[in-house]
CSV table of C-alpha atoms in Angstrom, one decimal:
chain,number,residue,atom,x,y,z
A,1,MET,CA,133.7,180.5,-44.2
A,2,ASN,CA,133.9,177.1,-45.7
A,3,VAL,CA,134.0,175.0,-42.6
A,4,HIS,CA,134.2,171.7,-44.5
A,5,ALA,CA,137.3,172.3,-46.5
A,6,HIS,CA,139.5,169.2,-46.9
A,7,ALA,CA,143.1,169.5,-45.5
A,8,THR,CA,144.0,166.2,-47.2
A,9,PRO,CA,141.9,163.8,-49.4
A,10,PRO,CA,140.4,161.0,-47.4
A,11,PRO,CA,141.6,157.5,-48.1
A,12,ALA,CA,139.8,155.6,-50.8
A,13,ASP,CA,138.4,153.1,-48.3
A,14,GLY,CA,137.1,155.6,-45.8
A,15,THR,CA,133.4,155.0,-45.6
A,16,PRO,CA,131.3,158.1,-44.7
A,17,LEU,CA,129.7,158.0,-41.3
A,18,GLY,CA,126.2,158.4,-42.8
A,19,SER,CA,126.8,155.3,-44.9
A,20,LEU,CA,127.9,153.0,-42.1
A,21,PRO,CA,125.6,150.5,-40.5
A,22,VAL,CA,125.4,151.6,-36.8
A,23,GLU,CA,123.8,150.0,-33.8
A,24,PRO,CA,121.8,152.1,-31.3
A,25,LEU,CA,123.7,153.1,-28.2
A,26,LEU,CA,120.8,153.7,-25.9
A,27,THR,CA,119.4,150.2,-25.4
A,28,ALA,CA,118.2,148.1,-22.4
A,29,GLU,CA,121.7,146.7,-22.2
A,30,PHE,CA,123.2,150.2,-22.0
A,31,ASP,CA,120.7,151.1,-19.2
A,32,VAL,CA,121.8,148.2,-17.1
A,33,ASP,CA,125.5,148.1,-17.8
A,34,PRO,CA,127.0,150.8,-20.1
A,35,GLY,CA,130.5,149.6,-19.2
A,36,ALA,CA,129.9,146.3,-21.0
A,37,VAL,CA,128.6,148.1,-24.0
A,38,TYR,CA,131.7,150.3,-24.2
A,39,GLU,CA,133.9,147.2,-23.9
A,40,ARG,CA,132.0,145.4,-26.7
A,41,LEU,CA,132.2,148.4,-29.0
A,42,ARG,CA,135.9,148.8,-28.2
A,43,HIS,CA,136.5,145.1,-29.0
A,44,THR,CA,134.5,145.4,-32.3
A,45,TYR,CA,135.6,148.7,-33.7
A,46,GLY,CA,138.7,149.9,-31.7
A,47,PRO,CA,139.0,153.3,-29.9
A,48,VAL,CA,136.4,155.0,-32.2
A,49,ALA,CA,133.0,153.4,-32.9
A,50,PRO,CA,130.0,154.4,-35.1
A,51,VAL,CA,126.8,154.3,-33.1
A,52,GLY,CA,123.2,155.5,-33.5
A,53,LEU,CA,122.1,158.1,-31.0
A,54,MET,CA,118.3,158.5,-31.1
A,55,GLY,CA,118.4,157.7,-34.8
A,56,VAL,CA,121.4,159.9,-35.7
A,57,PRO,CA,124.8,158.4,-36.5
A,58,VAL,CA,127.6,159.6,-34.3
A,59,TRP,CA,131.3,158.7,-33.8
A,60,LEU,CA,131.6,157.5,-30.1
A,61,VAL,CA,135.2,158.1,-29.0
A,62,LEU,CA,136.2,155.3,-26.5
A,63,GLY,CA,140.0,155.5,-26.0
A,64,TYR,CA,141.6,157.7,-23.4
A,65,THR,CA,144.2,159.0,-25.9
A,66,GLU,CA,141.7,159.7,-28.6
A,67,VAL,CA,139.3,161.4,-26.2
A,68,THR,CA,142.0,163.7,-24.8
A,69,GLU,CA,143.1,164.5,-28.4
A,70,VAL,CA,139.5,165.6,-29.2
A,71,LEU,CA,139.1,167.6,-26.1
A,72,ARG,CA,142.4,169.5,-26.4
A,73,ASN,CA,142.6,170.3,-30.1
A,74,GLU,CA,140.1,173.1,-30.5
A,75,ILE,CA,141.3,173.9,-34.0
A,76,GLN,CA,140.4,170.5,-35.3
A,77,TRP,CA,137.4,169.7,-33.1
A,78,ARG,CA,134.9,172.5,-32.9
A,79,ARG,CA,132.0,173.1,-30.4
A,80,ASP,CA,130.0,175.4,-32.7
A,81,VAL,CA,127.0,173.5,-34.0
A,82,ARG,CA,127.3,175.3,-37.3
A,83,TYR,CA,130.2,172.9,-38.2
A,84,TRP,CA,127.8,170.0,-38.1
A,85,ARG,CA,127.4,168.9,-41.8
A,86,ALA,CA,124.2,166.9,-41.2
A,87,ARG,CA,122.5,169.9,-39.6
A,88,ALA,CA,123.7,172.3,-42.3
A,89,GLU,CA,122.3,170.0,-45.0
A,90,GLY,CA,119.0,169.6,-43.2
A,91,ARG,CA,119.4,165.9,-42.6
A,92,LEU,CA,118.6,166.0,-38.8
A,93,PRO,CA,115.0,165.2,-37.7
A,94,ARG,CA,113.3,168.4,-36.8
A,95,ASP,CA,112.3,167.1,-33.4
A,96,TRP,CA,115.6,165.4,-32.5
A,97,PRO,CA,115.6,165.7,-28.7
A,98,LEU,CA,119.2,166.9,-28.3
A,99,LEU,CA,119.3,169.6,-31.0
A,100,ALA,CA,117.5,172.4,-29.1
A,101,GLY,CA,120.3,172.5,-26.5
A,102,TYR,CA,123.0,172.8,-29.0
A,103,GLU,CA,121.2,175.6,-30.8
A,104,VAL,CA,121.5,177.9,-27.7
A,105,ARG,CA,124.3,180.4,-28.2
A,106,GLN,CA,126.2,180.3,-24.9
A,107,THR,CA,129.8,179.8,-23.8
A,108,MET,CA,129.8,176.0,-24.0
A,109,PHE,CA,129.0,176.0,-27.7
A,110,MET,CA,131.4,178.8,-28.8
A,111,ASP,CA,134.9,178.6,-30.2
A,112,GLY,CA,138.0,180.7,-30.5
A,113,GLU,CA,138.1,184.3,-29.2
A,114,GLU,CA,134.3,184.4,-28.7
A,115,HIS,CA,134.6,181.5,-26.3
A,116,ARG,CA,137.7,182.9,-24.5
A,117,ALA,CA,136.0,186.2,-23.9
A,118,ALA,CA,132.9,184.5,-22.5
A,119,ARG,CA,135.1,182.4,-20.2
A,120,ARG,CA,137.0,185.5,-19.0
A,121,THR,CA,133.7,187.1,-18.0
A,122,LEU,CA,132.7,184.0,-16.0
A,123,HIS,CA,136.1,183.7,-14.4
A,124,SER,CA,136.1,187.3,-13.4
A,125,ALA,CA,132.6,187.1,-11.9
A,126,LEU,CA,133.6,183.9,-9.9
A,127,GLY,CA,136.8,185.5,-8.6
A,128,PRO,CA,135.3,187.0,-5.3
A,129,PHE,CA,133.7,183.6,-4.4
A,130,GLN,CA,137.0,181.8,-5.1
A,131,ASP,CA,139.0,184.0,-2.8
A,132,THR,CA,138.8,182.6,0.8
A,133,ARG,CA,139.8,186.0,2.2
A,134,SER,CA,137.0,187.9,0.5
A,135,PRO,CA,133.6,188.4,2.2
A,136,GLU,CA,131.8,186.7,-0.7
A,137,GLY,CA,134.2,183.7,-0.6
A,138,TRP,CA,133.9,183.3,3.2
A,139,GLU,CA,130.1,183.7,3.2
A,140,LEU,CA,129.6,181.2,0.4
A,141,ARG,CA,131.8,178.6,2.1
A,142,ALA,CA,130.0,179.1,5.4
A,143,ALA,CA,126.6,178.9,3.6
A,144,VAL,CA,127.5,175.5,1.9
A,145,ALA,CA,128.4,174.0,5.3
A,146,ARG,CA,125.3,175.5,7.0
A,147,TYR,CA,122.9,174.3,4.4
A,148,ALA,CA,124.4,170.8,4.6
A,149,ASP,CA,124.0,170.8,8.4
A,150,GLU,CA,120.4,172.1,8.1
A,151,LEU,CA,119.4,169.3,5.7
A,152,VAL,CA,120.9,166.7,8.0
A,153,GLY,CA,119.0,168.5,10.8
A,154,VAL,CA,115.7,168.2,8.9
A,155,LEU,CA,116.4,164.5,8.5
A,156,ALA,CA,117.0,164.1,12.2
A,157,ALA,CA,113.8,166.0,13.0
A,158,GLU,CA,111.7,163.9,10.7
A,159,SER,CA,113.2,160.4,10.9
A,160,GLY,CA,115.1,160.5,14.2
A,161,SER,CA,118.7,159.6,14.9
A,162,THR,CA,118.4,156.3,13.1
A,163,GLY,CA,116.3,155.4,10.1
A,164,PHE,CA,116.3,155.4,6.3
A,165,ALA,CA,117.0,158.2,3.9
A,166,ASP,CA,117.6,159.0,0.2
A,167,LEU,CA,120.8,160.9,0.0
A,168,GLY,CA,119.8,162.1,-3.4
A,169,ALA,CA,116.3,163.7,-2.8
A,170,GLN,CA,116.8,164.5,0.8
A,171,TYR,CA,120.4,165.8,0.8
A,172,THR,CA,122.4,166.3,-2.4
A,173,ARG,CA,119.8,167.7,-4.8
A,174,PRO,CA,118.3,170.2,-2.3
A,175,LEU,CA,121.7,171.2,-1.2
A,176,LEU,CA,122.8,172.1,-4.8
A,177,LEU,CA,119.6,174.0,-5.4
A,178,MET,CA,120.1,176.0,-2.3
A,179,ILE,CA,123.7,176.8,-3.2
A,180,THR,CA,122.6,177.8,-6.7
A,181,THR,CA,119.9,180.1,-5.5
A,182,LYS,CA,122.3,181.7,-3.0
A,183,LEU,CA,125.2,182.1,-5.4
A,184,PHE,CA,123.1,183.5,-8.2
A,185,GLY,CA,121.4,186.0,-6.0
A,186,CYS,CA,117.8,184.9,-6.6
A,187,PRO,CA,115.2,186.8,-4.6
A,188,VAL,CA,112.9,184.5,-2.6
A,189,GLU,CA,109.8,185.2,-4.7
A,190,LEU,CA,111.8,184.0,-7.8
A,191,GLY,CA,113.5,181.2,-5.9
A,192,ASP,CA,110.3,179.2,-5.3
A,193,GLU,CA,109.5,179.0,-9.0
A,194,LEU,CA,113.1,178.4,-9.9
A,195,VAL,CA,113.7,175.6,-7.5
A,196,MET,CA,110.6,173.7,-8.5
A,197,ASP,CA,111.2,174.0,-12.3
A,198,LEU,CA,114.9,173.1,-12.0
A,199,TRP,CA,113.8,170.0,-10.1
A,200,ARG,CA,111.3,169.0,-12.8
A,201,MET,CA,113.8,169.7,-15.5
A,202,LEU,CA,116.6,167.6,-13.9
A,203,ASP,CA,114.1,164.8,-13.3
A,204,GLY,CA,113.3,164.7,-17.1
A,205,GLY,CA,109.7,163.9,-16.4
A,206,PRO,CA,106.6,164.7,-18.6
A,207,ASP,CA,106.8,168.3,-17.6
A,208,SER,CA,110.5,168.7,-18.2
A,209,GLY,CA,110.1,170.5,-21.6
A,210,PRO,CA,107.8,173.3,-20.3
A,211,ALA,CA,109.8,173.4,-17.0
A,212,THR,CA,113.0,174.0,-19.0
A,213,GLY,CA,111.4,176.9,-20.8
A,214,ARG,CA,110.1,178.4,-17.5
A,215,ALA,CA,113.5,178.0,-15.9
A,216,LEU,CA,115.2,179.7,-18.8
A,217,GLY,CA,112.6,182.5,-18.5
A,218,ALA,CA,113.3,182.7,-14.8
A,219,PHE,CA,117.0,183.3,-15.3
A,220,ILE,CA,116.3,186.0,-17.9
A,221,ARG,CA,114.1,187.7,-15.4
A,222,LEU,CA,116.8,187.2,-12.7
A,223,ALA,CA,119.3,189.0,-15.1
A,224,ALA,CA,116.9,191.9,-15.4
A,225,HIS,CA,116.3,192.0,-11.7
A,226,ARG,CA,120.0,192.1,-10.8
A,227,ARG,CA,120.7,194.7,-13.5
A,228,ALA,CA,118.2,197.0,-11.7
A,229,ARG,CA,119.2,195.9,-8.1
A,230,PRO,CA,122.8,194.7,-8.1
A,231,GLY,CA,124.1,192.7,-5.2
A,232,ASP,CA,127.1,190.6,-4.1
A,233,ASP,CA,126.2,187.6,-6.3
A,234,LEU,CA,127.4,185.9,-9.4
A,235,THR,CA,124.7,187.5,-11.6
A,236,SER,CA,125.7,191.0,-10.6
A,237,TYR,CA,129.4,190.3,-11.0
A,238,MET,CA,128.9,188.9,-14.5
A,239,LEU,CA,127.2,192.2,-15.4
A,240,LEU,CA,130.1,194.1,-13.9
A,241,ALA,CA,132.6,192.0,-15.9
A,242,ASP,CA,130.6,192.5,-19.2
A,243,PRO,CA,128.0,195.4,-19.1
A,244,GLU,CA,127.2,194.7,-22.7
A,245,LEU,CA,125.5,191.4,-21.9
A,246,SER,CA,121.8,191.5,-22.7
A,247,ASP,CA,119.3,190.0,-20.2
A,248,GLU,CA,118.7,187.1,-22.6
A,249,GLN,CA,122.5,186.5,-23.1
A,250,LEU,CA,123.1,186.6,-19.4
A,251,GLY,CA,120.0,184.4,-18.7
A,252,ARG,CA,121.3,181.7,-21.0
A,253,GLU,CA,124.7,181.7,-19.3
A,254,LEU,CA,123.1,181.5,-15.9
A,255,PHE,CA,120.7,178.8,-17.0
A,256,MET,CA,123.5,176.6,-18.3
A,257,ASN,CA,125.7,177.2,-15.3
A,258,ALA,CA,122.8,176.3,-13.0
A,259,VAL,CA,122.2,173.0,-14.9
A,260,TYR,CA,125.9,172.1,-14.7
A,261,LEU,CA,126.2,173.2,-11.0
A,262,ASN,CA,123.2,171.0,-10.1
A,263,ASP,CA,123.6,168.0,-12.3
A,264,ILE,CA,127.3,167.6,-12.7
A,265,THR,CA,128.4,168.7,-9.3
A,266,GLY,CA,125.4,166.8,-7.7
A,267,ASN,CA,126.4,163.6,-9.6
A,268,MET,CA,129.9,164.0,-8.3
A,269,VAL,CA,128.7,164.2,-4.7
A,270,LEU,CA,126.4,161.2,-5.1
A,271,ASN,CA,129.0,159.1,-7.0
A,272,THR,CA,131.6,159.8,-4.4
A,273,LEU,CA,129.2,158.8,-1.6
A,274,LEU,CA,128.3,155.7,-3.6
A,275,GLU,CA,131.9,154.6,-4.0
A,276,VAL,CA,132.5,155.0,-0.3
A,277,LEU,CA,129.4,153.1,0.7
A,278,ARG,CA,130.0,150.3,-1.8
A,279,GLY,CA,133.5,149.7,-0.4
A,280,ASN,CA,135.7,150.9,-3.3
A,281,ALA,CA,139.1,150.0,-1.9
A,282,THR,CA,141.1,152.9,-3.5
A,283,VAL,CA,138.4,155.4,-2.5
A,284,ARG,CA,138.3,154.3,1.1
A,285,ARG,CA,142.1,154.1,1.3
A,286,SER,CA,142.4,157.8,0.5
A,287,LEU,CA,139.5,158.6,2.8
A,288,SER,CA,141.1,156.8,5.7
A,289,THR,CA,144.2,159.1,5.3
A,290,GLY,CA,142.0,162.2,5.4
A,291,GLN,CA,142.5,163.1,1.7
A,292,LEU,CA,139.0,164.1,0.9
A,293,GLY,CA,139.9,165.8,-2.4
A,294,GLU,CA,141.8,162.7,-3.5
A,295,THR,CA,138.7,160.6,-2.5
A,296,VAL,CA,136.6,162.7,-4.9
A,297,ASN,CA,139.2,162.3,-7.7
A,298,ARG,CA,139.3,158.5,-7.3
A,299,ALA,CA,135.5,158.4,-7.3
A,300,ALA,CA,135.4,160.5,-10.5
A,301,LEU,CA,137.8,158.1,-12.1
A,302,ALA,CA,135.6,155.1,-11.2
A,303,ASN,CA,132.3,156.8,-12.1
A,304,PRO,CA,132.6,160.2,-13.9
A,305,PRO,CA,129.6,162.6,-13.4
A,306,VAL,CA,129.3,163.1,-17.2
A,307,ALA,CA,129.5,159.8,-19.1
A,308,ASN,CA,129.6,161.2,-22.6
A,309,MET,CA,130.6,164.8,-23.1
A,310,CYS,CA,129.3,167.4,-25.4
A,311,PHE,CA,129.6,166.9,-29.1
A,312,ARG,CA,132.6,168.1,-31.2
A,313,PHE,CA,132.5,168.6,-34.9
A,314,ALA,CA,135.4,167.9,-37.3
A,315,ALA,CA,136.6,171.1,-38.9
A,316,ARG,CA,138.4,169.1,-41.6
A,317,ASP,CA,139.0,165.4,-42.6
A,318,VAL,CA,141.2,163.7,-40.1
A,319,GLN,CA,142.2,160.3,-38.9
A,320,LEU,CA,141.2,159.5,-35.3
A,321,GLY,CA,142.2,156.2,-33.9
A,322,ASN,CA,141.7,153.7,-36.7
A,323,VAL,CA,138.9,155.6,-38.6
A,324,TRP,CA,138.8,158.5,-40.9
A,325,VAL,CA,136.5,161.2,-39.7
A,326,ARG,CA,135.1,163.5,-42.4
A,327,ALA,CA,134.8,167.3,-42.1
A,328,GLY,CA,131.5,168.1,-40.4
A,329,ASP,CA,131.1,164.7,-38.8
A,330,VAL,CA,130.0,164.7,-35.1
A,331,VAL,CA,132.0,162.9,-32.4
A,332,SER,CA,131.0,162.2,-28.8
A,333,PRO,CA,133.9,161.9,-26.4
A,334,SER,CA,133.1,159.3,-23.8
A,335,ALA,CA,134.7,160.0,-20.4
A,336,ALA,CA,133.2,156.8,-18.9
A,337,ALA,CA,134.8,154.7,-21.6
A,338,ALA,CA,138.1,156.6,-21.5
A,339,HIS,CA,138.4,156.1,-17.8
A,340,ARG,CA,137.9,152.4,-18.3
A,341,ASP,CA,140.7,152.5,-20.8
A,342,LEU,CA,143.0,154.5,-18.5
A,343,LEU,CA,142.4,152.2,-15.5
A,344,ALA,CA,142.9,149.1,-17.6
A,345,LEU,CA,146.2,150.4,-19.0
A,346,SER,CA,147.7,151.7,-15.8
A,347,SER,CA,146.0,150.1,-12.8
A,348,SER,CA,149.2,148.5,-11.6
A,349,HIS,CA,151.1,151.7,-11.1
A,350,MET,CA,149.1,154.8,-11.9
A,351,VAL,CA,145.9,154.4,-9.9
A,352,GLY,CA,147.8,154.4,-6.6
A,353,ALA,CA,149.5,157.7,-7.5
A,354,THR,CA,148.0,161.1,-6.7
A,355,VAL,CA,149.1,162.5,-10.0
A,356,SER,CA,147.2,159.8,-12.0
A,357,THR,CA,143.9,160.5,-10.3
A,358,ARG,CA,144.0,164.0,-11.6
A,359,ALA,CA,143.8,162.6,-15.1
A,360,HIS,CA,140.1,162.1,-14.6
A,361,LEU,CA,137.8,163.9,-17.1
A,362,GLY,CA,135.1,164.8,-14.6
A,363,TRP,CA,135.7,168.5,-15.2
A,364,GLY,CA,136.6,168.0,-18.9
A,365,ALA,CA,139.9,168.9,-20.5
A,366,GLY,CA,141.4,171.3,-22.9
A,367,PRO,CA,140.2,174.8,-23.8
A,368,HIS,CA,136.6,173.9,-23.0
A,369,GLN,CA,137.2,172.3,-19.6
A,370,CYS,CA,135.4,173.8,-16.6
A,371,PRO,CA,137.1,177.1,-15.9
A,372,SER,CA,139.6,177.0,-13.0
A,373,ALA,CA,137.5,179.2,-10.7
A,374,ALA,CA,134.5,177.1,-11.4
A,375,ARG,CA,136.5,173.8,-10.8
A,376,GLU,CA,137.7,175.1,-7.5
A,377,LEU,CA,134.2,176.2,-6.4
A,378,GLY,CA,132.8,172.8,-7.6
A,379,GLY,CA,135.5,171.0,-5.7
A,380,LEU,CA,134.8,173.0,-2.6
A,381,ILE,CA,131.1,172.1,-2.8
A,382,VAL,CA,131.7,168.4,-3.4
A,383,THR,CA,134.2,168.0,-0.6
A,384,THR,CA,132.1,169.9,1.8
A,385,ALA,CA,128.9,168.0,0.9
A,386,VAL,CA,130.7,164.6,1.2
A,387,GLY,CA,132.6,165.6,4.3
A,388,ARG,CA,129.5,166.8,6.2
A,389,VAL,CA,127.8,163.5,5.6
A,390,LEU,CA,130.8,161.6,6.9
A,391,ASP,CA,130.9,163.9,9.9
A,392,HIS,CA,127.2,163.6,10.8
A,393,PHE,CA,126.6,159.9,10.1
A,394,ALA,CA,128.1,157.5,12.6
A,395,ARG,CA,127.0,154.7,10.3
A,396,ALA,CA,125.5,154.4,6.8
A,397,GLU,CA,124.9,151.4,4.5
A,398,LEU,CA,123.2,150.9,1.2
A,399,THR,CA,119.7,149.4,1.4
A,400,LEU,CA,120.0,148.0,-2.2
A,401,PRO,CA,122.8,146.1,-3.7
A,402,PRO,CA,125.0,148.4,-5.8
A,403,ASP,CA,124.0,146.6,-9.0
A,404,GLN,CA,120.3,147.2,-8.3
A,405,LEU,CA,120.5,151.0,-7.8
A,406,PRO,CA,118.4,152.9,-10.4
A,407,TRP,CA,120.3,155.2,-12.7
A,408,ARG,CA,119.4,158.0,-15.1
A,409,SER,CA,121.0,156.6,-18.1
A,410,GLY,CA,120.9,158.9,-21.2
A,411,PRO,CA,123.1,160.1,-24.0
A,412,VAL,CA,125.1,162.5,-21.7
A,413,VAL,CA,124.7,161.9,-18.0
A,414,ARG,CA,124.6,158.7,-16.0
A,415,GLY,CA,123.5,159.8,-12.6
A,416,LEU,CA,121.8,158.0,-9.7
A,417,LYS,CA,118.0,158.5,-9.4
A,418,LEU,CA,118.3,157.9,-5.7
A,419,LEU,CA,120.9,156.7,-3.1
A,420,PRO,CA,118.9,154.9,-0.4
A,421,VAL,CA,120.7,154.3,2.9
A,422,ARG,CA,120.1,153.0,6.4
A,423,TYR,CA,121.8,155.4,8.8
A,424,GLU,CA,122.7,156.2,12.3
A,425,LEU,CA,123.5,159.9,13.1
A,426,ALA,CA,126.4,160.9,15.2
A,427,ALA,CA,125.9,162.5,18.6
A,428,GLY,CA,125.5,166.3,18.4
A,429,VAL,CA,123.3,166.6,15.3
A,430,VAL,CA,120.8,169.4,16.0
A,431,PRO,CA,117.3,168.6,14.6
A,432,VAL,CA,115.7,171.4,12.5
A,433,ARG,CA,112.1,171.5,13.6
A,434,ARG,CA,109.6,172.9,11.2
A,435,PRO,CA,108.1,175.9,13.0
A,436,GLU,CA,104.4,176.2,13.7
A,437,PRO,CA,102.5,179.0,11.9
A,438,GLY,CA,103.5,182.3,13.5
A,439,GLU,CA,106.3,180.7,15.5
A,440,PRO,CA,109.9,182.0,14.8
A,441,ALA,CA,112.2,179.3,13.4
A,442,ALA,CA,115.0,179.7,15.9
A,443,GLN,CA,116.8,176.6,14.8
A,444,VAL,CA,117.4,177.8,11.3
A,445,THR,CA,119.8,180.7,11.4
A,446,ASP,CA,119.3,182.0,7.8
A,447,GLY,CA,115.8,183.3,7.0
A,448,TYR,CA,116.5,182.9,3.3
A,449,ALA,CA,117.4,179.2,3.7
A,450,ARG,CA,114.4,178.7,6.0
A,451,ARG,CA,112.0,179.7,3.2
A,452,LEU,CA,113.9,177.7,0.6
A,453,LEU,CA,114.0,174.6,2.9
A,454,SER,CA,110.2,174.8,3.2
A,455,VAL,CA,109.8,174.7,-0.6
A,456,LEU,CA,112.3,171.8,-0.9
A,457,ARG,CA,110.6,169.8,1.8
A,458,ARG,CA,107.3,169.8,-0.2
A,459,LEU,CA,109.2,168.3,-3.2
A,460,MET,CA,110.9,165.5,-1.2
A,461,PRO,CA,109.4,162.1,-1.8
């Protein structure tokens, strides 16, 4: 297959991406205020701008119309890394940090029927957890609420009914790790290792590379474990949906889904809480009317959990915005910039309408958007996690000004490193006391969660 065939000749003045002068995207200015960088690039170049990403030239798509065009047109904009001309011609640095992830053959980086078949497998496997009338669906929903309550109970036991907390390290991140381990059916002896390595990987610290390898290995072992001992969990149901999956293939799918469940869904929880705490008027307005799902949508518009989405590669020469993108060029659709564009264009009449808030790109768009079953499950987790905080906290306020909060600011995700608050718990919160050696932990009703909580507690700063 010649993936770089020209549909039409490019215009004579169309300068190839590799020949353009580009400014680096990831700078100190971007770390502090990425929105200002997006605005400057938009003012200088229009809706599509050439930028340098860790030394590699990339088209950054800034306009909402252009971003949605890239996301929805799978025929023109491919996910398969084999369409990337610079990679095919050996012009990428061998140690370029982002390349390894794109080399993994899993659903996110497939196209066409191969991609649709993989999505059908995931959708089928998630079905029992999506159905509120099924035992799996009921149990998972109950577990999400129970884990949230237990984490608040740990906070009450350790810091009292009033005090200080980091809603990232002490609530959101352990909650998502607990849900992942429960949903995927990890045995306890695997869960300890998995939890700690996912934590290191998501932190991006000095051990993140080896931790990533260990976590991927853990998921491959989990696939083999559930093949031999199937249960009522996502891993087992994926094997039922596609028995031809090898342990390695299934491990890769589980690994990527765990990363997205923890990082993207966790960012959506924290971003929603932040918008409430910082006093975002539209977010608080929907919250005051009891529309928790709408609150999450408004927060995702203001601060999407994935700033710049996965690369797409042009299948043929095409005009995008006011530039000509050559076949094999790489484009990075920016949800954060697109949302700024959308809000600037329609703030007077669309932001106040429910239908407009659903235009956010927090779950993606087009053929590669988060599958509907996964979106519903993610929405359930986010609304439950946010709702439980609002139920259990009589009062909470930020202990840092919003513009001084530390962010993980990278080429894809912009997520809070921590969300520090001063809190007062509502009456009725039951403290979860850490049992003494040999003493039964009567306050924690799920023995599996009890063991996992003890691991997470050691990791909390």
